[in-house]
Coordinates of C-alpha atoms and ligand atoms in Angstrom, one line a residue:
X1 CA 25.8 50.0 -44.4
X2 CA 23.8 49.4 -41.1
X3 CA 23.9 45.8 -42.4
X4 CA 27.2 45.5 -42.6
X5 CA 27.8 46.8 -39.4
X6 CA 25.1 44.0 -37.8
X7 CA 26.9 41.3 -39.5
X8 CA 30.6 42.5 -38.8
X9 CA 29.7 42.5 -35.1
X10 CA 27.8 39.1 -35.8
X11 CA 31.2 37.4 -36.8
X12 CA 33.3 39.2 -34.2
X13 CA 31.1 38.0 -31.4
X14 CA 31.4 34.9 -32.8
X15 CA 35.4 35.0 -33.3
X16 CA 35.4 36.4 -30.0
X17 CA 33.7 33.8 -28.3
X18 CA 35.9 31.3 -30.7
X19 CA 39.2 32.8 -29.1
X20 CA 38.2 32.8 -25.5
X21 CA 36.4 29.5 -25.7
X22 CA 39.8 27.5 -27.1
X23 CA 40.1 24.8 -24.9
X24 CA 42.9 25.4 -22.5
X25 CA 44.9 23.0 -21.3
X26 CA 44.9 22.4 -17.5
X27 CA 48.2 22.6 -15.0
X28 CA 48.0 21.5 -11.7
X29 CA 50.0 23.4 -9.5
X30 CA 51.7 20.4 -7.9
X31 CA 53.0 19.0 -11.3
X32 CA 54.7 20.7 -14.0
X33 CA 53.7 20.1 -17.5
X34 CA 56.7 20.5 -19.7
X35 CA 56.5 20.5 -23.5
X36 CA 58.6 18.2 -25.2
X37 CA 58.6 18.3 -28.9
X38 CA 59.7 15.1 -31.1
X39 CA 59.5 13.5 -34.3
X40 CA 56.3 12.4 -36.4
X41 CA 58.4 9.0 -37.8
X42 CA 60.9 7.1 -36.8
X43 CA 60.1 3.8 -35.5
X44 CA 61.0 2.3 -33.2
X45 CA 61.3 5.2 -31.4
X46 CA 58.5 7.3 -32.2
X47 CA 55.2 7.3 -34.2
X48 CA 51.6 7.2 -34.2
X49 CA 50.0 3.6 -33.8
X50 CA 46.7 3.2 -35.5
X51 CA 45.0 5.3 -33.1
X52 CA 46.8 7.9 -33.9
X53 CA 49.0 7.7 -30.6
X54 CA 52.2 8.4 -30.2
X55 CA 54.1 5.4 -29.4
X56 CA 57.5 4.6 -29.3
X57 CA 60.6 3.8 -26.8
X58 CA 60.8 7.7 -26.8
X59 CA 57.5 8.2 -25.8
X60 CA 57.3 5.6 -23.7
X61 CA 60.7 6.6 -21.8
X62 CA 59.6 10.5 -21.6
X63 CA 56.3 9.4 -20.1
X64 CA 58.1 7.0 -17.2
X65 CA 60.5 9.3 -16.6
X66 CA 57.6 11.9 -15.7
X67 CA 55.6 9.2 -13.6
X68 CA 58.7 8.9 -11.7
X69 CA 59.6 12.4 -11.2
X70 CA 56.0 13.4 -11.1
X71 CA 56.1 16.1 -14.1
X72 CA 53.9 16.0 -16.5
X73 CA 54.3 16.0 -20.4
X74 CA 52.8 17.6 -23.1
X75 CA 54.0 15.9 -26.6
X76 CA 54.3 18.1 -29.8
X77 CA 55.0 15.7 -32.8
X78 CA 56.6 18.6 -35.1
X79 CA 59.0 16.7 -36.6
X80 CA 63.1 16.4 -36.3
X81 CA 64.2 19.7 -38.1
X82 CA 61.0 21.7 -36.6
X83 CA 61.7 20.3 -32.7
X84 CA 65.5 21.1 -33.0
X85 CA 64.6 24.9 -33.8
X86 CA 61.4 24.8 -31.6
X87 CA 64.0 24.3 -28.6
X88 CA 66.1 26.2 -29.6
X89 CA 63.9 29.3 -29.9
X90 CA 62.7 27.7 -26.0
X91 CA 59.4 27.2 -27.8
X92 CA 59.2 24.2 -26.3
X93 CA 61.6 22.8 -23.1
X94 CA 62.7 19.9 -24.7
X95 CA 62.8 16.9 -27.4
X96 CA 62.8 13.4 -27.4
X97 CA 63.2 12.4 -31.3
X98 CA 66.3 9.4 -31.2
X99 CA 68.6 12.2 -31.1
X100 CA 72.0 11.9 -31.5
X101 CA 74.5 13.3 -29.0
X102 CA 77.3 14.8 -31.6
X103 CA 79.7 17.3 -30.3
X104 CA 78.4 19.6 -33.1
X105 CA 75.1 19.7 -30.8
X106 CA 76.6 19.9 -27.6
X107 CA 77.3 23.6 -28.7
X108 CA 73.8 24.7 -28.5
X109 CA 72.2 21.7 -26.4
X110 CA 72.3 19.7 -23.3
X111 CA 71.9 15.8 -23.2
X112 CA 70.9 13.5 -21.1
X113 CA 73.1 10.2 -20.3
X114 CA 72.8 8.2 -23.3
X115 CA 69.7 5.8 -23.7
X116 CA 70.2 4.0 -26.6
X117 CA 73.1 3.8 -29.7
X118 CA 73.1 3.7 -33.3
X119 CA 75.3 4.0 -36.4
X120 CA 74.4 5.6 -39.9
X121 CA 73.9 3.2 -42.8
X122 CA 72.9 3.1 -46.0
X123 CA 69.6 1.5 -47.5
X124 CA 68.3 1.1 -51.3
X125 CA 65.1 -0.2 -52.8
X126 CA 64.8 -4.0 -52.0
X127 CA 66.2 -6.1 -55.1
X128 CA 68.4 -2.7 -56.1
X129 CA 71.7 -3.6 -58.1
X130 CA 73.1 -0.9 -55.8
X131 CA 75.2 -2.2 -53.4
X132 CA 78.2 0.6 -52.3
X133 CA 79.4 3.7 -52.1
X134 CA 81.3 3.8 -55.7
X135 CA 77.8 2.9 -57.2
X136 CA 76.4 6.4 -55.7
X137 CA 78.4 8.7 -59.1
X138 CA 76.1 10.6 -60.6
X139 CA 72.9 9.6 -58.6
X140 CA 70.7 11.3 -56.3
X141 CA 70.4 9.8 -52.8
X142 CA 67.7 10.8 -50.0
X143 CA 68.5 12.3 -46.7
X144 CA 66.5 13.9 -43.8
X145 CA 67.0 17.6 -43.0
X146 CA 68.8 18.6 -39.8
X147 CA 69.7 14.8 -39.1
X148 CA 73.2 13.1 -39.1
X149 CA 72.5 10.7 -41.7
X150 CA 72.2 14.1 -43.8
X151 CA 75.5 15.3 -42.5
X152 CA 77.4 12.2 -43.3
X153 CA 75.7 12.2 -46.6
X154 CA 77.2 15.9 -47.0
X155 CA 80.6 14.9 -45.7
X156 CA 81.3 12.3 -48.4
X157 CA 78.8 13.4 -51.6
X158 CA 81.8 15.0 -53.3
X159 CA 83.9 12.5 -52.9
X160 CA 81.7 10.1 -54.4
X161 CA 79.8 12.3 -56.6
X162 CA 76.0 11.8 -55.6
X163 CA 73.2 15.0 -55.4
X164 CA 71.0 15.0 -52.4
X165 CA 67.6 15.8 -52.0
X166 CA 66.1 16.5 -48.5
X167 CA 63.0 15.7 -46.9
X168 CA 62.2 16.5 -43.5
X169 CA 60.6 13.1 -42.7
X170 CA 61.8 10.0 -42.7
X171 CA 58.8 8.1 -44.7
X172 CA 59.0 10.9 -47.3
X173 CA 63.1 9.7 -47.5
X174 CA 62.1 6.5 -47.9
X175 CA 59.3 6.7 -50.4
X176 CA 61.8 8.8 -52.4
X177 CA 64.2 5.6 -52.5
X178 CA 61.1 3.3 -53.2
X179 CA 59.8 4.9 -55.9
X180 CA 63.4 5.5 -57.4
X181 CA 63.6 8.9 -57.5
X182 CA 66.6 8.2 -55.6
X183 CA 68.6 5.4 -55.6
X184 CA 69.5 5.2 -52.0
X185 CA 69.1 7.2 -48.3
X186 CA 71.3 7.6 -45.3
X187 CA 69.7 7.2 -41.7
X188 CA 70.1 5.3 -38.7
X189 CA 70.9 1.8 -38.5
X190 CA 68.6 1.1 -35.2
X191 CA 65.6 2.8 -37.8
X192 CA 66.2 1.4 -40.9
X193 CA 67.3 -2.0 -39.5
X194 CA 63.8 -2.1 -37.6
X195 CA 62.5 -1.1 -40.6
X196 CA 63.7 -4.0 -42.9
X197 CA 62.5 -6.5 -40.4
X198 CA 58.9 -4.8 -40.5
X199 CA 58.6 -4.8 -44.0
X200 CA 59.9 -1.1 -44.5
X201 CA 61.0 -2.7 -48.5
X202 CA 63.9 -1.4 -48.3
X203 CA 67.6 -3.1 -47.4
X204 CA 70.9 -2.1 -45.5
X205 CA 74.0 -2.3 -47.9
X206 CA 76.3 -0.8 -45.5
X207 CA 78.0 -1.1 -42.3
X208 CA 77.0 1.3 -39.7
X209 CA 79.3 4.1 -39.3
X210 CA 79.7 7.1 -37.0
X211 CA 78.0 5.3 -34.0
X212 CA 77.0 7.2 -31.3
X213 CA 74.1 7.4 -28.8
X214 CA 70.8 9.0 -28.5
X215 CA 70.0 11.3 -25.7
X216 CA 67.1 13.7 -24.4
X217 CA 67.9 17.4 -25.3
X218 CA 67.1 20.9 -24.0
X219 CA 68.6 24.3 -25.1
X220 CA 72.3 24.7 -23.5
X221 CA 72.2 26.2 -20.6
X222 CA 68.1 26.3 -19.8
X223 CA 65.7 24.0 -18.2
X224 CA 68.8 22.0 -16.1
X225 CA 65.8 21.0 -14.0
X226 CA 64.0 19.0 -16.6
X227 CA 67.5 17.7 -17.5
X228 CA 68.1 16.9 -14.4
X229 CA 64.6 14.5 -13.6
X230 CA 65.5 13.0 -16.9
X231 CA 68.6 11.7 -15.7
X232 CA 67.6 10.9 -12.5
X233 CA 64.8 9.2 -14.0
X234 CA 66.5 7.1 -16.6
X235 CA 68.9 5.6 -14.0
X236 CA 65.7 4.6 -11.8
X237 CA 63.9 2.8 -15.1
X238 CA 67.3 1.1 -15.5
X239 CA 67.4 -0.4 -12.2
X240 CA 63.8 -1.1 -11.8
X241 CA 63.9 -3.3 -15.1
X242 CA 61.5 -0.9 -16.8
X243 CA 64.0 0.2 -19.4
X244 CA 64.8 -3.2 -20.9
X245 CA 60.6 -3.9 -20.7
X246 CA 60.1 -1.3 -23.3
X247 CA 63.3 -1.8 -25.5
X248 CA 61.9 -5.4 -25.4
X249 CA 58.0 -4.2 -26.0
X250 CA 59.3 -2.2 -29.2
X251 CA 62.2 -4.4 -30.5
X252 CA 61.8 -8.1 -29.4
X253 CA 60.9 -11.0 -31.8
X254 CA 57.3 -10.8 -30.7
X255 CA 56.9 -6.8 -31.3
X256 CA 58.6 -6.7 -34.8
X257 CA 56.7 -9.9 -36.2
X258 CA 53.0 -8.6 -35.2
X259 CA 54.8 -4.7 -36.4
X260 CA 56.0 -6.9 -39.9
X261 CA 51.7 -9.1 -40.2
X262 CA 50.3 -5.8 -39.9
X263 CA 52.0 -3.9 -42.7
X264 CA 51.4 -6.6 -44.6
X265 CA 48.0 -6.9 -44.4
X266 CA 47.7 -3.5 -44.1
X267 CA 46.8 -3.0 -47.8
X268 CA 43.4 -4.4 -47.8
X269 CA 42.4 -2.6 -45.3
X270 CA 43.2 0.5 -46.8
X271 CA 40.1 1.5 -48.9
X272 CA 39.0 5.0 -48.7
X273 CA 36.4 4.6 -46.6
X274 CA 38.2 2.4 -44.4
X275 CA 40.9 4.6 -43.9
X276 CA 38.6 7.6 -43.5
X277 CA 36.4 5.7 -40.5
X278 CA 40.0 4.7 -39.0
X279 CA 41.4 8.3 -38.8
X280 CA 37.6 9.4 -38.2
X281 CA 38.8 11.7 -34.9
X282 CA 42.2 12.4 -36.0
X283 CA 40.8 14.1 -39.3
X284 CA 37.4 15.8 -37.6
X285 CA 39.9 17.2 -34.7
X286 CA 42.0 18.7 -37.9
X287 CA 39.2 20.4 -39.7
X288 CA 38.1 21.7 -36.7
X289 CA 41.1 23.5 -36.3
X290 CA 41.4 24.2 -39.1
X291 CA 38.3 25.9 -39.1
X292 CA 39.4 27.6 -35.9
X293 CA 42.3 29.1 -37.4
X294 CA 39.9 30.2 -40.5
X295 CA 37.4 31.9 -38.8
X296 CA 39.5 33.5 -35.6
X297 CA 42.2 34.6 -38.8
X298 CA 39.7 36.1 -41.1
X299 CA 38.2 37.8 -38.5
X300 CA 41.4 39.8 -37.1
X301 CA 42.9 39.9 -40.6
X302 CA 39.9 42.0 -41.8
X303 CA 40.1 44.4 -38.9
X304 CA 43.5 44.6 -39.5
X305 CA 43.3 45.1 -43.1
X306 CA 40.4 47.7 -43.0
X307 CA 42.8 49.8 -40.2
X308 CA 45.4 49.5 -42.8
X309 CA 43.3 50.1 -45.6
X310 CA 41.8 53.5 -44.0
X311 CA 45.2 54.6 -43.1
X312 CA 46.2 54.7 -46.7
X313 CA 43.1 57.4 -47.4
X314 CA 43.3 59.6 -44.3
X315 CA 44.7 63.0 -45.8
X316 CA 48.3 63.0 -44.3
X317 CA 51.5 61.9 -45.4
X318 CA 52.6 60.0 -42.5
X319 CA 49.5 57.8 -42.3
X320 CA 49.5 56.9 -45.8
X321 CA 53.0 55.8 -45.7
X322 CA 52.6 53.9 -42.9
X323 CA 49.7 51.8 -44.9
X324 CA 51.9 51.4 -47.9
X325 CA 54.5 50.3 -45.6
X326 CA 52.9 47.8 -43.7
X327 CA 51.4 46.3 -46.9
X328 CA 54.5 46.5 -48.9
X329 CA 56.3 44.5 -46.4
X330 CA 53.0 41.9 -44.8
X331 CA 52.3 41.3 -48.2
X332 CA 56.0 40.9 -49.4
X333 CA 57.0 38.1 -47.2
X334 CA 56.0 34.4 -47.9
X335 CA 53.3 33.3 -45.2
X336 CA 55.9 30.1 -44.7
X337 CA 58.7 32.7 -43.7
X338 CA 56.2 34.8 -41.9
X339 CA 55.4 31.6 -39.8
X340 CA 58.9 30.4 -38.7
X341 CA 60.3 34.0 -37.9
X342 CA 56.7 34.7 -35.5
X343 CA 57.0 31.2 -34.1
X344 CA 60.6 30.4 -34.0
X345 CA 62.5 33.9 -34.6
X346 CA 60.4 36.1 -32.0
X347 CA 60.6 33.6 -28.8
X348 CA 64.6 33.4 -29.4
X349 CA 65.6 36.8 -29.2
X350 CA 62.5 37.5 -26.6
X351 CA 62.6 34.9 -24.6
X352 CA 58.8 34.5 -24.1
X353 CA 57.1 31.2 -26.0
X354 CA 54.5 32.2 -28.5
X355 CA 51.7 29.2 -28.8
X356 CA 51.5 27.7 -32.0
X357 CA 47.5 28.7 -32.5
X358 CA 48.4 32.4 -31.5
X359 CA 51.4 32.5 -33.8
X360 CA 49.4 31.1 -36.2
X361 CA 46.5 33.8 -36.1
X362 CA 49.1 36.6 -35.8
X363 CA 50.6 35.7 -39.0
X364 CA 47.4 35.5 -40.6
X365 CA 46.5 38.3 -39.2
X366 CA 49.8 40.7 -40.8
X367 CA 49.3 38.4 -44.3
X368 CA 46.1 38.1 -45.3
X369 CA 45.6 41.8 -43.1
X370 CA 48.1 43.7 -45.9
X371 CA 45.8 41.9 -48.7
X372 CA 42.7 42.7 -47.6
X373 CA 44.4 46.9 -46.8
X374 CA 45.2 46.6 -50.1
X375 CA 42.1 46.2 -51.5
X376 CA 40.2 48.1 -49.3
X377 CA 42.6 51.4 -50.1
X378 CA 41.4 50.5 -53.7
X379 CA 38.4 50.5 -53.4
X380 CA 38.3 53.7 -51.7
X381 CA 40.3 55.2 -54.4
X382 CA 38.1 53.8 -57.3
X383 CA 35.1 55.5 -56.1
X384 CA 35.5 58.7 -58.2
X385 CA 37.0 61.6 -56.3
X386 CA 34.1 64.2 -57.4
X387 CA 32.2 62.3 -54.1
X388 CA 34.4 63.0 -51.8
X389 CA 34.4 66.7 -53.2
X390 CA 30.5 66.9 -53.8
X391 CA 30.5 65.7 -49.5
X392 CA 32.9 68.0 -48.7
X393 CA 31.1 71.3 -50.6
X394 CA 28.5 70.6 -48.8
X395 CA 29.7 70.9 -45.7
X396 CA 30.1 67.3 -44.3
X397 CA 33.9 66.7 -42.5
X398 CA 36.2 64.4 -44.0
X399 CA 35.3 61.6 -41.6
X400 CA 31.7 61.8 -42.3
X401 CA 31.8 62.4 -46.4
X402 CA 34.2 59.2 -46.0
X403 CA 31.4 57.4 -44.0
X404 CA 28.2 58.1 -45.4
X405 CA 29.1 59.0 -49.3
X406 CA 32.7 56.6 -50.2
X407 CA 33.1 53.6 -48.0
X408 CA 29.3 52.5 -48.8
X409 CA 30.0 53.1 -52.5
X410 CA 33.8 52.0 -52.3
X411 CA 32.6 48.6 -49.9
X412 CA 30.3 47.6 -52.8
X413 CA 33.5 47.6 -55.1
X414 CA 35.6 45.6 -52.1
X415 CA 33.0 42.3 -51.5
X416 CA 34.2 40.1 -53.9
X417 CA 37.9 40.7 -52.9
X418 CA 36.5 39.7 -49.6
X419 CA 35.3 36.8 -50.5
X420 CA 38.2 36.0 -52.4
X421 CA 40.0 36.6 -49.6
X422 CA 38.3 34.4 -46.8
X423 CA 38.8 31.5 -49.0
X424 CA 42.6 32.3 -49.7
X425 CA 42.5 32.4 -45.9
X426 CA 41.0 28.6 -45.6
X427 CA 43.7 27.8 -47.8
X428 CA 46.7 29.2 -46.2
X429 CA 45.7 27.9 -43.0
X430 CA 47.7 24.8 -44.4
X431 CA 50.8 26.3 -44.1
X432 CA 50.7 27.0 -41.0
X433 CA 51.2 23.3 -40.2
X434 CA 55.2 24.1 -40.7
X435 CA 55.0 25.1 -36.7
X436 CA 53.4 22.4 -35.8
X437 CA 50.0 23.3 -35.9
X438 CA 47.6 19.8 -36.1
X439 CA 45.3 21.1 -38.7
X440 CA 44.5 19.0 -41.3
X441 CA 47.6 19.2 -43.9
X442 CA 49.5 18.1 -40.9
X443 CA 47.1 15.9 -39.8
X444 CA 47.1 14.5 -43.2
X445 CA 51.5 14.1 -42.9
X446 CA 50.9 12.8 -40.0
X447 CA 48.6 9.9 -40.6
X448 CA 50.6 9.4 -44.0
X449 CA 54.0 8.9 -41.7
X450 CA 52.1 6.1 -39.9
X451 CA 50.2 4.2 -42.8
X452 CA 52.0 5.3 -46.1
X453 CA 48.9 5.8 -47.8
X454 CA 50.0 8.9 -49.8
X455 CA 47.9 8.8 -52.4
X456 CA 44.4 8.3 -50.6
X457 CA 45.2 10.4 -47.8
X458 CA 45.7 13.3 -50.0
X459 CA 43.1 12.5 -52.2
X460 CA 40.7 12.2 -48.6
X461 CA 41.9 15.8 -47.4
X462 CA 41.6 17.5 -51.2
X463 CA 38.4 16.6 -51.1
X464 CA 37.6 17.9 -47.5
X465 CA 39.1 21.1 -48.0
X466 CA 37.0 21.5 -51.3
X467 CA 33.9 20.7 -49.3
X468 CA 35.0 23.7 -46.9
X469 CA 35.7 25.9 -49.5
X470 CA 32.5 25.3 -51.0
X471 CA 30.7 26.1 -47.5
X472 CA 32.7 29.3 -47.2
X473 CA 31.8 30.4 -50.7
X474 CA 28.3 29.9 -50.1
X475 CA 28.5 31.4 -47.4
X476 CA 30.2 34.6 -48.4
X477 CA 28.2 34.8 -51.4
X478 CA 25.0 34.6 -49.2
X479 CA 26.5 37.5 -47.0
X480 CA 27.5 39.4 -50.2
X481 CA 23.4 39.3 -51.3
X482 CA 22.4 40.8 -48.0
X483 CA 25.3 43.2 -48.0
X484 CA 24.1 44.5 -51.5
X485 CA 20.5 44.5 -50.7
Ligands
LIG1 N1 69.7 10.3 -35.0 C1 69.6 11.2 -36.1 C2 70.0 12.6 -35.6 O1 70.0 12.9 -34.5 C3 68.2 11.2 -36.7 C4 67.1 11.6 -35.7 C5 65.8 11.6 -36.4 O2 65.7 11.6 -37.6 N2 64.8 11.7 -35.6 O3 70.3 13.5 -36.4

């Protein structure tokens, strides 16, 4: 028992000093940082380059328009669906993502003047036989979720008798059409037309309809300032010739043919180990927070879930159906579900933004916490009850018979559901990338959006999270010895 205690405090000092030493970000007090939240791909617009920077007309607009009004910008590629709700919740103050101004939007959003314009069109596989709207009866096209390509799919799918299915990023929509799962996508015309020059392998079959411009966003109503510098800023980077610099840097003849050599030699130099020494930082800046989120999770979820777990033995009513509540519902919901309504439901209806790591660890924390009560109410139970009568005979109080003759009995019965546990833990970490989080799932989405390298990206990030496993088994199976000994 005295073990246990000296290596529980062992990993709580350690979480401890894990939390408190998460590197903060910086604000000077003369400039503002705002967080803007955007897409992960749509070139021209927005993507990571091969450094795994975000690039773009977007990003490069966003950041003039800060060095003119002197704010600063913090970028969160969390991807179309994910930055519309992260504003709206005020999670973030506002996206950049080649938004369209619709008046559907202009319910629950603000824009900025327009800064560029684009139509919706339709794309199939290169060499496809498809060629209109008629052809679409009885097929399955690809759309993006939350976009207006996806709404104008909607509008006219019963008409011409095609099933969607969604994606929420545009590679994913376009793999989907190359490997002919579909037979064709809807999205914009400036994308997919950029794309077909670059060597996307896919071709336009339609002419752009519903054309309309792009525009910065923030929540109706909220951050007016930001809105404000935007415009303000725009305007100046119009005049000054800036502007047309960057449209030209990202669009001209030059930019799309070096954009069009590089995917095309791009396949040679995509061996696993060259891929792994090119997204070297990107994927060691993933695991570690990944491992962050393991560690700092486990540790609070197993406070949590011993609490819970002790609740459900302490002789009164109200305290055990407390426990049973708390599991009942903690274990009940999906993490996924868990996730959004912490990160996305909580700051709406609060007003208050919740950052992604601490949303993360809270929902961890109520998840893998309701398990681990569970468990450790079993295990208290399965010791037979004659103990706890034998302590109490003799005198001892229910706190210390619990202390000294069940939990060191009933802990013994509880390690390998530990174990179990802190690897589950590991595991769901991935889900947390849904909000954004860059641990290594999303890092993997992320560096798939850029280089398309499904396949060996996956099969790279399998194999790392199997190696972590393997460390935290080990591990845990080392403290399990001592534990017993
Ligand atoms: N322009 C489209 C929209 O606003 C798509 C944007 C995107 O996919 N990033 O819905």
């Amino acid at each position: 028992m005295k073990k246990f205690i000296v290596w529980f405090s062992l990993v709580f000092g350690f979480a401890f000093i894990a939390t408190v030493g998460q590197p903060t970000q910086q604000v000077e007090a003369s400039e503002k940082t705002y967080t803007i939240a955007t897409d992960v791909t749509f070139p021209p617009f927005v993507y990571a380059n091969s450094n795994n920077k975000y690039v773009g007309i977007d990003m490069e607009l966003i950041k003039a328009v800060a060095k003119k009004e002197g704010f600063k910008v913090e970028i969160k590629p969390i991807g179309f669906n994910a930055a519309i709700q992260a504003v709206q919740s005020g999670q973030v103050d506002g996206m950049i993502a080649g938004m369209s101004i619709t008046t559907e939007r202009k319910k629950t959003f603000d824009f900025s003047n327009p800064y560029y314009s684009s139509g919706i069109v339709m794309a199939v596989k290169k060499g496809s036989k498809v060629t209109s709207l008629k052809q679409l009866k009885g097929k399955t096209v690809a759309i993006k979720t939350g976009t207006s390509g996806a709404d104008y799919a909607n509008s006219i799918k019963k008409k011409y008798g095609f099933k969607t299915v969604t994606f929420d990023d545009s590679d994913s929509v376009y793999d989907d059409v190359k490997t002919g799962n579909a037979v064709a996508c809807f999205d914009d015309s400036a994308v997919l037309q950029y794309g077909v020059k670059t060597g996307l392998g896919l071709k336009i079959v339609t002419k752009p309809t519903d054309t309309g411009n792009y525009g910065f966003a923030v929540r109706k109503g909220h951050n007016q300032v930001l809105l404000n510098k935007f415009n303000k800023g725009l305007k100046a980077l119009k005049k000054d010739g800036t502007y047309a610099k960057i449209i030209e840097k990202y669009t001209g003849k030059k930019a799309v043919s070096a954009q069009k050599k590089s995917s095309e030699n791009s396949s040679d130099s995509y061996t696993m180990l060259a891929l792994l020494k090119q997204n070297k930082s990107a994927f060691i800046s993933g695991i570690e927070e990944t491992l962050w989120l393991t560690i700092v999770g486990i540790l609070f979820a197993t406070i949590f879930g011993i609490l819970i777990g002790l609740l459900g033995v302490v002789p009164s009513k109200i305290a055990q159906g407390l426990s049973t509540t708390i599991i009942y519902i903690f274990r009940g919901l999906p993490l996924i579900v868990l996730a959004l309504f912490i990160y996305n439901g909580i700051p709406s209806l609060t007003g208050t933004k919740v950052p992604a790591f601490v949303a993360g660890i809270i929902t961890l924390t109520l998840n893998e916490g309701a398990y681990i009560g569970a468990f450790v109410k079993g295990g208290i139970e399965a010791v037979d009850s004659g103990q706890m009568e034998a302590a109490r005979s003799l005198g001892l109080p229910f706190s210390k018979s619990m202390r000294k003759v069940v939990l060191p009995q009933g802990i013994k019965i509880m390690i390998p559901s530990f174990v179990n546990q802190f690897i589950i833990t590991l595991k769901d970490t991935s889900i947390l990338s849904v909000i954004g989080i860059l641990e290594l799932t999303q890092t993997g989405k992320i560096i798939i959006a850029r280089n398309l390298q499904g396949f060996r990206i996956w099969a790279i990030v399998a194999v790392i999270y199997l190696l972590m496993i393997t460390v935290l088994t080990l591990l845990s199976k080392w403290i399990e010895r001592r534990i017993k000994n």
